[in-house]
Amino acid sequence: MKITSYKNLYQINYLGFVNCYLYEEQASLTLIDIGVASFVKSIVALSKKLNKPVTHILLTHPHGDHIAGLPALIKEFPEAKIYLSERDSALLQGDFSLRDGEDATKIKGGFPKIDILPNYLLQDGKSIGSLTAIASSGHTPGSFSFYNGKSGILIAGDALQTKTGVAVSGDKRFFFPFPAYGTWSKLEALKSAKKLYQLDLNLLATGHGPILEKPKNQLKSAIERAEKNFKEITYEKK
């Protein structure tokens, strides 16, 4: 495991492919996503080093590479509260049906069978500690990102990726196409990327790829690239 820190954010990376994050609050730690169970050892070690417990677990979406380690993590931090969107909680329970008004494309990706339900359902604009939950639909119907306006830190899950270049979810990068393969709606992902671009951003942290400082220009280019690559779909929807 490789650990990279920026101010009070710690990125834990597994084999160069998948990230989870610990966000340090004054008296506790908030975990954003928990991929494979191998993450747990590093999370426990960092918790001990900082002498702070993990009290909140924020899940951007329930694909296996973002939640598979949850059962092992809860054994170490049984008092931690789990947060997931109401929409994606249905996916966690095996319901992949589409709802009225949603883009009529198949929900994709691997969803592990985990007998753990969230304690709280995420709502757009609500605060958990010093992080604000931001609805970022597209990769899954109920994907969320998390943002600290004071520091300009955005943890975007798979709404964006930085591995092999910044990309909007669904816009396939040749050398790392996997988030695109698991994306439900490219159009919703593009809308969410534009929404996130409007934030005051000093740092972009994603589920796949390195932490990126001063990301606005690269994010703008990624949105323009997605607009070009998604143009045919956009026309079909009009």
mmCIF file of N, CA, C and O in Angstrom, residues 10-95:
data_model
loop_
_atom_site.group_PDB
_atom_site.id
_atom_site.type_symbol
_atom_site.label_atom_id
_atom_site.label_comp_id
_atom_site.label_asym_id
_atom_site.label_seq_id
_atom_site.Cartn_x
_atom_site.Cartn_y
_atom_site.Cartn_z
ATOM 1 N N TYR A 10 -5.667 11.772 3.335
ATOM 2 C CA TYR A 10 -4.708 10.696 3.114
ATOM 3 C C TYR A 10 -5.274 9.746 2.050
ATOM 4 O O TYR A 10 -6.373 9.214 2.201
ATOM 5 N N GLN A 11 -4.507 9.555 1.004
ATOM 6 C CA GLN A 11 -4.878 8.594 -0.033
ATOM 7 C C GLN A 11 -4.134 7.286 0.210
ATOM 8 O O GLN A 11 -2.917 7.270 0.349
ATOM 9 N N ILE A 12 -4.882 6.188 0.261
ATOM 10 C CA ILE A 12 -4.289 4.860 0.362
ATOM 11 C C ILE A 12 -4.510 4.167 -0.972
ATOM 12 O O ILE A 12 -5.649 4.014 -1.418
ATOM 13 N N ASN A 13 -3.425 3.769 -1.617
ATOM 14 C CA ASN A 13 -3.496 3.205 -2.962
ATOM 15 C C ASN A 13 -3.100 1.740 -2.961
ATOM 16 O O ASN A 13 -2.111 1.352 -2.344
ATOM 17 N N TYR A 14 -3.876 0.938 -3.677
ATOM 18 C CA TYR A 14 -3.635 -0.505 -3.773
ATOM 19 C C TYR A 14 -3.117 -0.849 -5.164
ATOM 20 O O TYR A 14 -3.841 -0.723 -6.160
ATOM 21 N N LEU A 15 -1.852 -1.236 -5.243
ATOM 22 C CA LEU A 15 -1.228 -1.730 -6.467
ATOM 23 C C LEU A 15 -1.311 -0.747 -7.629
ATOM 24 O O LEU A 15 -1.244 -1.137 -8.796
ATOM 25 N N GLY A 16 -1.457 0.523 -7.317
ATOM 26 C CA GLY A 16 -1.504 1.535 -8.360
ATOM 27 C C GLY A 16 -2.830 1.661 -9.073
ATOM 28 O O GLY A 16 -2.963 2.450 -10.010
ATOM 29 N N PHE A 17 -3.856 0.913 -8.622
ATOM 30 C CA PHE A 17 -5.118 0.870 -9.353
ATOM 31 C C PHE A 17 -6.295 1.505 -8.622
ATOM 32 O O PHE A 17 -7.110 2.191 -9.234
ATOM 33 N N VAL A 18 -6.430 1.250 -7.326
ATOM 34 C CA VAL A 18 -7.631 1.644 -6.596
ATOM 35 C C VAL A 18 -7.243 2.446 -5.357
ATOM 36 O O VAL A 18 -6.273 2.113 -4.669
ATOM 37 N N ASN A 19 -8.041 3.477 -5.057
ATOM 38 C CA ASN A 19 -7.779 4.324 -3.901
ATOM 39 C C ASN A 19 -8.938 4.302 -2.914
ATOM 40 O O ASN A 19 -10.098 4.158 -3.303
ATOM 41 N N CYS A 20 -8.600 4.462 -1.635
ATOM 42 C CA CYS A 20 -9.573 4.907 -0.652
ATOM 43 C C CYS A 20 -8.932 6.080 0.082
ATOM 44 O O CYS A 20 -7.735 6.347 -0.070
ATOM 45 N N TYR A 21 -9.730 6.812 0.863
ATOM 46 C CA TYR A 21 -9.239 8.046 1.473
ATOM 47 C C TYR A 21 -9.649 8.139 2.935
ATOM 48 O O TYR A 21 -10.776 7.779 3.307
ATOM 49 N N LEU A 22 -8.747 8.659 3.745
ATOM 50 C CA LEU A 22 -9.056 9.045 5.114
ATOM 51 C C LEU A 22 -8.976 10.560 5.207
ATOM 52 O O LEU A 22 -7.958 11.161 4.842
ATOM 53 N N TYR A 23 -10.061 11.153 5.689
ATOM 54 C CA TYR A 23 -10.117 12.596 5.864
ATOM 55 C C TYR A 23 -10.066 12.881 7.363
ATOM 56 O O TYR A 23 -10.928 12.422 8.121
ATOM 57 N N GLU A 24 -9.062 13.623 7.780
ATOM 58 C CA GLU A 24 -8.824 13.849 9.205
ATOM 59 C C GLU A 24 -9.619 15.047 9.714
ATOM 60 O O GLU A 24 -9.420 16.185 9.280
ATOM 61 N N GLU A 25 -10.519 14.776 10.633
ATOM 62 C CA GLU A 25 -11.239 15.824 11.350
ATOM 63 C C GLU A 25 -10.510 16.106 12.664
ATOM 64 O O GLU A 25 -9.479 15.500 12.961
ATOM 65 N N GLN A 26 -11.048 17.016 13.449
ATOM 66 C CA GLN A 26 -10.365 17.420 14.672
ATOM 67 C C GLN A 26 -10.185 16.259 15.649
ATOM 68 O O GLN A 26 -9.120 16.113 16.256
ATOM 69 N N ALA A 27 -11.201 15.416 15.786
ATOM 70 C CA ALA A 27 -11.111 14.344 16.779
ATOM 71 C C ALA A 27 -11.373 12.963 16.195
ATOM 72 O O ALA A 27 -11.443 11.985 16.948
ATOM 73 N N SER A 28 -11.526 12.862 14.889
ATOM 74 C CA SER A 28 -11.882 11.576 14.296
ATOM 75 C C SER A 28 -11.428 11.525 12.844
ATOM 76 O O SER A 28 -10.883 12.488 12.307
ATOM 77 N N LEU A 29 -11.676 10.374 12.213
ATOM 78 C CA LEU A 29 -11.356 10.174 10.812
ATOM 79 C C LEU A 29 -12.617 9.769 10.054
ATOM 80 O O LEU A 29 -13.441 9.008 10.557
ATOM 81 N N THR A 30 -12.749 10.309 8.860
ATOM 82 C CA THR A 30 -13.818 9.909 7.952
ATOM 83 C C THR A 30 -13.190 9.140 6.799
ATOM 84 O O THR A 30 -12.264 9.624 6.158
ATOM 85 N N LEU A 31 -13.688 7.944 6.556
ATOM 86 C CA LEU A 31 -13.200 7.124 5.453
ATOM 87 C C LEU A 31 -14.108 7.299 4.246
ATOM 88 O O LEU A 31 -15.332 7.220 4.372
ATOM 89 N N ILE A 32 -13.507 7.557 3.096
ATOM 90 C CA ILE A 32 -14.271 7.623 1.855
ATOM 91 C C ILE A 32 -13.909 6.406 1.023
ATOM 92 O O ILE A 32 -12.780 6.289 0.546
ATOM 93 N N ASP A 33 -14.862 5.504 0.904
ATOM 94 C CA ASP A 33 -14.747 4.231 0.182
ATOM 95 C C ASP A 33 -13.810 3.254 0.893
ATOM 96 O O ASP A 33 -12.937 3.649 1.658
ATOM 97 N N ILE A 34 -14.058 1.977 0.623
ATOM 98 C CA ILE A 34 -13.225 0.924 1.203
ATOM 99 C C ILE A 34 -13.229 -0.230 0.211
ATOM 100 O O ILE A 34 -14.143 -1.040 0.192
ATOM 101 N N GLY A 35 -12.218 -0.225 -0.651
ATOM 102 C CA GLY A 35 -12.137 -1.218 -1.715
ATOM 103 C C GLY A 35 -11.891 -2.614 -1.186
ATOM 104 O O GLY A 35 -12.655 -3.129 -0.383
ATOM 105 N N VAL A 36 -10.817 -3.222 -1.596
ATOM 106 C CA VAL A 36 -10.508 -4.587 -1.160
ATOM 107 C C VAL A 36 -10.187 -4.615 0.339
ATOM 108 O O VAL A 36 -9.794 -3.611 0.927
ATOM 109 N N ALA A 37 -10.346 -5.789 0.927
ATOM 110 C CA ALA A 37 -10.104 -5.943 2.360
ATOM 111 C C ALA A 37 -8.657 -5.627 2.735
ATOM 112 O O ALA A 37 -8.365 -5.308 3.895
ATOM 113 N N SER A 38 -7.757 -5.699 1.770
ATOM 114 C CA SER A 38 -6.348 -5.403 2.037
ATOM 115 C C SER A 38 -6.132 -3.974 2.526
ATOM 116 O O SER A 38 -5.118 -3.674 3.143
ATOM 117 N N PHE A 39 -7.085 -3.087 2.247
ATOM 118 C CA PHE A 39 -6.981 -1.709 2.713
ATOM 119 C C PHE A 39 -7.038 -1.615 4.238
ATOM 120 O O PHE A 39 -6.492 -0.686 4.830
ATOM 121 N N VAL A 40 -7.739 -2.543 4.860
ATOM 122 C CA VAL A 40 -8.084 -2.399 6.271
ATOM 123 C C VAL A 40 -6.846 -2.285 7.155
ATOM 124 O O VAL A 40 -6.798 -1.465 8.081
ATOM 125 N N LYS A 41 -5.833 -3.093 6.891
ATOM 126 C CA LYS A 41 -4.621 -3.061 7.707
ATOM 127 C C LYS A 41 -3.995 -1.672 7.701
ATOM 128 O O LYS A 41 -3.585 -1.156 8.756
ATOM 129 N N SER A 42 -3.929 -1.042 6.536
ATOM 130 C CA SER A 42 -3.342 0.297 6.438
ATOM 131 C C SER A 42 -4.222 1.337 7.117
ATOM 132 O O SER A 42 -3.716 2.291 7.723
ATOM 133 N N ILE A 43 -5.536 1.183 7.014
ATOM 134 C CA ILE A 43 -6.452 2.116 7.667
ATOM 135 C C ILE A 43 -6.300 2.038 9.177
ATOM 136 O O ILE A 43 -6.236 3.064 9.871
ATOM 137 N N VAL A 44 -6.234 0.823 9.705
ATOM 138 C CA VAL A 44 -6.048 0.651 11.152
ATOM 139 C C VAL A 44 -4.721 1.249 11.593
ATOM 140 O O VAL A 44 -4.656 1.950 12.620
ATOM 141 N N ALA A 45 -3.666 1.008 10.849
ATOM 142 C CA ALA A 45 -2.349 1.539 11.205
ATOM 143 C C ALA A 45 -2.343 3.059 11.201
ATOM 144 O O ALA A 45 -1.780 3.693 12.107
ATOM 145 N N LEU A 46 -2.978 3.669 10.207
ATOM 146 C CA LEU A 46 -3.017 5.129 10.137
ATOM 147 C C LEU A 46 -3.886 5.705 11.248
ATOM 148 O O LEU A 46 -3.566 6.757 11.828
ATOM 149 N N SER A 47 -4.961 5.011 11.573
ATOM 150 C CA SER A 47 -5.813 5.435 12.681
ATOM 151 C C SER A 47 -5.029 5.449 13.994
ATOM 152 O O SER A 47 -5.135 6.398 14.792
ATOM 153 N N LYS A 48 -4.212 4.421 14.211
ATOM 154 C CA LYS A 48 -3.400 4.367 15.421
ATOM 155 C C LYS A 48 -2.319 5.448 15.424
ATOM 156 O O LYS A 48 -2.045 6.080 16.449
ATOM 157 N N LYS A 49 -1.716 5.675 14.281
ATOM 158 C CA LYS A 49 -0.674 6.684 14.178
ATOM 159 C C LYS A 49 -1.220 8.073 14.480
ATOM 160 O O LYS A 49 -0.575 8.878 15.177
ATOM 161 N N LEU A 50 -2.415 8.375 13.969
ATOM 162 C CA LEU A 50 -3.029 9.683 14.184
ATOM 163 C C LEU A 50 -3.777 9.751 15.517
ATOM 164 O O LEU A 50 -4.219 10.825 15.921
ATOM 165 N N ASN A 51 -3.941 8.581 16.161
ATOM 166 C CA ASN A 51 -4.646 8.471 17.441
ATOM 167 C C ASN A 51 -6.074 8.999 17.337
ATOM 168 O O ASN A 51 -6.571 9.710 18.212
ATOM 169 N N LYS A 52 -6.729 8.614 16.236
ATOM 170 C CA LYS A 52 -8.111 9.026 16.006
ATOM 171 C C LYS A 52 -8.881 7.843 15.416
ATOM 172 O O LYS A 52 -8.363 7.143 14.543
ATOM 173 N N PRO A 53 -10.116 7.625 15.854
ATOM 174 C CA PRO A 53 -10.903 6.502 15.316
ATOM 175 C C PRO A 53 -11.602 6.876 14.011
ATOM 176 O O PRO A 53 -11.855 8.050 13.735
ATOM 177 N N VAL A 54 -11.920 5.868 13.223
ATOM 178 C CA VAL A 54 -12.782 6.063 12.061
ATOM 179 C C VAL A 54 -14.228 6.055 12.554
ATOM 180 O O VAL A 54 -14.702 5.058 13.099
ATOM 181 N N THR A 55 -14.908 7.184 12.399
ATOM 182 C CA THR A 55 -16.279 7.300 12.911
ATOM 183 C C THR A 55 -17.328 7.378 11.805
ATOM 184 O O THR A 55 -18.512 7.152 12.058
ATOM 185 N N HIS A 56 -16.901 7.735 10.586
ATOM 186 C CA HIS A 56 -17.820 7.843 9.461
ATOM 187 C C HIS A 56 -17.229 7.118 8.249
ATOM 188 O O HIS A 56 -16.033 7.248 7.973
ATOM 189 N N ILE A 57 -18.075 6.393 7.545
ATOM 190 C CA ILE A 57 -17.665 5.714 6.313
ATOM 191 C C ILE A 57 -18.591 6.201 5.201
ATOM 192 O O ILE A 57 -19.789 5.897 5.190
ATOM 193 N N LEU A 58 -18.038 6.982 4.285
ATOM 194 C CA LEU A 58 -18.816 7.552 3.192
ATOM 195 C C LEU A 58 -18.542 6.742 1.925
ATOM 196 O O LEU A 58 -17.394 6.614 1.501
ATOM 197 N N LEU A 59 -19.579 6.212 1.330
ATOM 198 C CA LEU A 59 -19.436 5.390 0.132
ATOM 199 C C LEU A 59 -19.903 6.179 -1.088
ATOM 200 O O LEU A 59 -21.064 6.597 -1.158
ATOM 201 N N THR A 60 -19.008 6.384 -2.033
ATOM 202 C CA THR A 60 -19.372 7.133 -3.236
ATOM 203 C C THR A 60 -20.363 6.347 -4.086
ATOM 204 O O THR A 60 -21.252 6.921 -4.706
ATOM 205 N N HIS A 61 -20.211 5.014 -4.116
ATOM 206 C CA HIS A 61 -21.110 4.123 -4.852
ATOM 207 C C HIS A 61 -20.743 2.683 -4.478
ATOM 208 O O HIS A 61 -19.666 2.454 -3.906
ATOM 209 N N PRO A 62 -21.593 1.705 -4.778
ATOM 210 C CA PRO A 62 -21.373 0.363 -4.239
ATOM 211 C C PRO A 62 -20.738 -0.655 -5.184
ATOM 212 O O PRO A 62 -20.984 -1.855 -5.049
ATOM 213 N N HIS A 63 -19.919 -0.232 -6.122
ATOM 214 C CA HIS A 63 -19.143 -1.199 -6.896
ATOM 215 C C HIS A 63 -18.142 -1.898 -5.978
ATOM 216 O O HIS A 63 -17.667 -1.309 -4.989
ATOM 217 N N GLY A 64 -17.775 -3.116 -6.328
ATOM 218 C CA GLY A 64 -16.921 -3.917 -5.470
ATOM 219 C C GLY A 64 -15.589 -3.288 -5.135
ATOM 220 O O GLY A 64 -15.088 -3.443 -4.015
ATOM 221 N N ASP A 65 -14.986 -2.559 -6.086
ATOM 222 C CA ASP A 65 -13.682 -1.960 -5.815
ATOM 223 C C ASP A 65 -13.779 -0.739 -4.910
ATOM 224 O O ASP A 65 -12.766 -0.115 -4.591
ATOM 225 N N HIS A 66 -15.005 -0.427 -4.463
ATOM 226 C CA HIS A 66 -15.201 0.686 -3.531
ATOM 227 C C HIS A 66 -15.829 0.258 -2.210
ATOM 228 O O HIS A 66 -15.812 1.044 -1.257
ATOM 229 N N ILE A 67 -16.357 -0.960 -2.140
ATOM 230 C CA ILE A 67 -17.003 -1.378 -0.878
ATOM 231 C C ILE A 67 -16.673 -2.800 -0.433
ATOM 232 O O ILE A 67 -17.138 -3.230 0.624
ATOM 233 N N ALA A 68 -15.880 -3.542 -1.194
ATOM 234 C CA ALA A 68 -15.687 -4.961 -0.884
ATOM 235 C C ALA A 68 -15.077 -5.203 0.496
ATOM 236 O O ALA A 68 -15.325 -6.228 1.123
ATOM 237 N N GLY A 69 -14.282 -4.252 0.979
ATOM 238 C CA GLY A 69 -13.643 -4.426 2.274
ATOM 239 C C GLY A 69 -14.488 -4.005 3.456
ATOM 240 O O GLY A 69 -14.011 -4.026 4.607
ATOM 241 N N LEU A 70 -15.742 -3.639 3.219
ATOM 242 C CA LEU A 70 -16.590 -3.108 4.293
ATOM 243 C C LEU A 70 -16.783 -4.086 5.450
ATOM 244 O O LEU A 70 -16.661 -3.679 6.621
ATOM 245 N N PRO A 71 -17.075 -5.360 5.210
ATOM 246 C CA PRO A 71 -17.246 -6.269 6.358
ATOM 247 C C PRO A 71 -16.009 -6.354 7.247
ATOM 248 O O PRO A 71 -16.122 -6.357 8.482
ATOM 249 N N ALA A 72 -14.819 -6.409 6.634
ATOM 250 C CA ALA A 72 -13.592 -6.471 7.423
ATOM 251 C C ALA A 72 -13.353 -5.171 8.176
ATOM 252 O O ALA A 72 -12.861 -5.165 9.311
ATOM 253 N N LEU A 73 -13.712 -4.053 7.564
ATOM 254 C CA LEU A 73 -13.509 -2.755 8.207
ATOM 255 C C LEU A 73 -14.399 -2.582 9.431
ATOM 256 O O LEU A 73 -13.966 -2.100 10.481
ATOM 257 N N ILE A 74 -15.667 -3.005 9.302
ATOM 258 C CA ILE A 74 -16.613 -2.843 10.406
ATOM 259 C C ILE A 74 -16.189 -3.666 11.628
ATOM 260 O O ILE A 74 -16.472 -3.286 12.778
ATOM 261 N N LYS A 75 -15.488 -4.748 11.405
ATOM 262 C CA LYS A 75 -14.979 -5.525 12.538
ATOM 263 C C LYS A 75 -13.965 -4.720 13.341
ATOM 264 O O LYS A 75 -13.860 -4.888 14.554
ATOM 265 N N GLU A 76 -13.232 -3.852 12.660
ATOM 266 C CA GLU A 76 -12.217 -3.030 13.333
ATOM 267 C C GLU A 76 -12.804 -1.757 13.923
ATOM 268 O O GLU A 76 -12.332 -1.261 14.943
ATOM 269 N N PHE A 77 -13.848 -1.235 13.288
ATOM 270 C CA PHE A 77 -14.472 0.011 13.744
ATOM 271 C C PHE A 77 -15.989 -0.193 13.812
ATOM 272 O O PHE A 77 -16.745 0.368 13.017
ATOM 273 N N PRO A 78 -16.460 -0.987 14.778
ATOM 274 C CA PRO A 78 -17.882 -1.353 14.817
ATOM 275 C C PRO A 78 -18.820 -0.192 15.096
ATOM 276 O O PRO A 78 -20.023 -0.287 14.811
ATOM 277 N N GLU A 79 -18.306 0.903 15.639
ATOM 278 C CA GLU A 79 -19.159 2.048 15.946
ATOM 279 C C GLU A 79 -19.267 3.029 14.784
ATOM 280 O O GLU A 79 -20.068 3.976 14.843
ATOM 281 N N ALA A 80 -18.498 2.820 13.726
ATOM 282 C CA ALA A 80 -18.509 3.743 12.595
ATOM 283 C C ALA A 80 -19.860 3.711 11.879
ATOM 284 O O ALA A 80 -20.463 2.652 11.718
ATOM 285 N N LYS A 81 -20.322 4.869 11.453
ATOM 286 C CA LYS A 81 -21.597 4.988 10.756
ATOM 287 C C LYS A 81 -21.357 5.011 9.248
ATOM 288 O O LYS A 81 -20.474 5.707 8.759
ATOM 289 N N ILE A 82 -22.188 4.258 8.532
ATOM 290 C CA ILE A 82 -22.032 4.095 7.093
ATOM 291 C C ILE A 82 -23.048 4.980 6.366
ATOM 292 O O ILE A 82 -24.229 5.017 6.718
ATOM 293 N N TYR A 83 -22.569 5.672 5.327
ATOM 294 C CA TYR A 83 -23.401 6.571 4.533
ATOM 295 C C TYR A 83 -23.369 6.136 3.069
ATOM 296 O O TYR A 83 -22.305 5.906 2.495
ATOM 297 N N LEU A 84 -24.543 6.055 2.449
ATOM 298 C CA LEU A 84 -24.673 5.737 1.027
ATOM 299 C C LEU A 84 -25.974 6.369 0.547
ATOM 300 O O LEU A 84 -26.915 6.552 1.332
ATOM 301 N N SER A 85 -26.039 6.701 -0.722
ATOM 302 C CA SER A 85 -27.267 7.298 -1.234
ATOM 303 C C SER A 85 -28.429 6.305 -1.194
ATOM 304 O O SER A 85 -28.232 5.087 -1.287
ATOM 305 N N GLU A 86 -29.631 6.829 -1.064
ATOM 306 C CA GLU A 86 -30.816 5.970 -1.097
ATOM 307 C C GLU A 86 -30.889 5.220 -2.423
ATOM 308 O O GLU A 86 -31.223 4.026 -2.467
ATOM 309 N N ARG A 87 -30.572 5.917 -3.519
ATOM 310 C CA ARG A 87 -30.671 5.291 -4.840
ATOM 311 C C ARG A 87 -29.728 4.093 -4.975
ATOM 312 O O ARG A 87 -30.114 3.032 -5.465
ATOM 313 N N ASP A 88 -28.487 4.269 -4.531
ATOM 314 C CA ASP A 88 -27.524 3.182 -4.668
ATOM 315 C C ASP A 88 -27.669 2.118 -3.589
ATOM 316 O O ASP A 88 -27.161 1.002 -3.738
ATOM 317 N N SER A 89 -28.392 2.435 -2.525
ATOM 318 C CA SER A 89 -28.680 1.402 -1.528
ATOM 319 C C SER A 89 -29.508 0.285 -2.144
ATOM 320 O O SER A 89 -29.373 -0.888 -1.762
ATOM 321 N N ALA A 90 -30.357 0.634 -3.111
ATOM 322 C CA ALA A 90 -31.142 -0.383 -3.808
ATOM 323 C C ALA A 90 -30.223 -1.333 -4.577
ATOM 324 O O ALA A 90 -30.466 -2.546 -4.617
ATOM 325 N N LEU A 91 -29.160 -0.794 -5.174
ATOM 326 C CA LEU A 91 -28.209 -1.638 -5.905
ATOM 327 C C LEU A 91 -27.501 -2.583 -4.946
ATOM 328 O O LEU A 91 -27.257 -3.749 -5.268
ATOM 329 N N LEU A 92 -27.166 -2.080 -3.772
ATOM 330 C CA LEU A 92 -26.504 -2.896 -2.769
ATOM 331 C C LEU A 92 -27.373 -4.071 -2.351
ATOM 332 O O LEU A 92 -26.863 -5.130 -1.972
ATOM 333 N N GLN A 93 -28.681 -3.906 -2.482
ATOM 334 C CA GLN A 93 -29.630 -4.967 -2.124
ATOM 335 C C GLN A 93 -30.068 -5.800 -3.331
ATOM 336 O O GLN A 93 -30.995 -6.601 -3.223
ATOM 337 N N GLY A 94 -29.394 -5.599 -4.469
ATOM 338 C CA GLY A 94 -29.663 -6.432 -5.636
ATOM 339 C C GLY A 94 -30.779 -5.963 -6.538
ATOM 340 O O GLY A 94 -31.202 -6.688 -7.443
ATOM 341 N N ASP A 95 -31.286 -4.744 -6.338
ATOM 342 C CA ASP A 95 -32.346 -4.207 -7.183
ATOM 343 C C ASP A 95 -31.720 -3.297 -8.240
ATOM 344 O O ASP A 95 -31.302 -2.179 -7.950
#
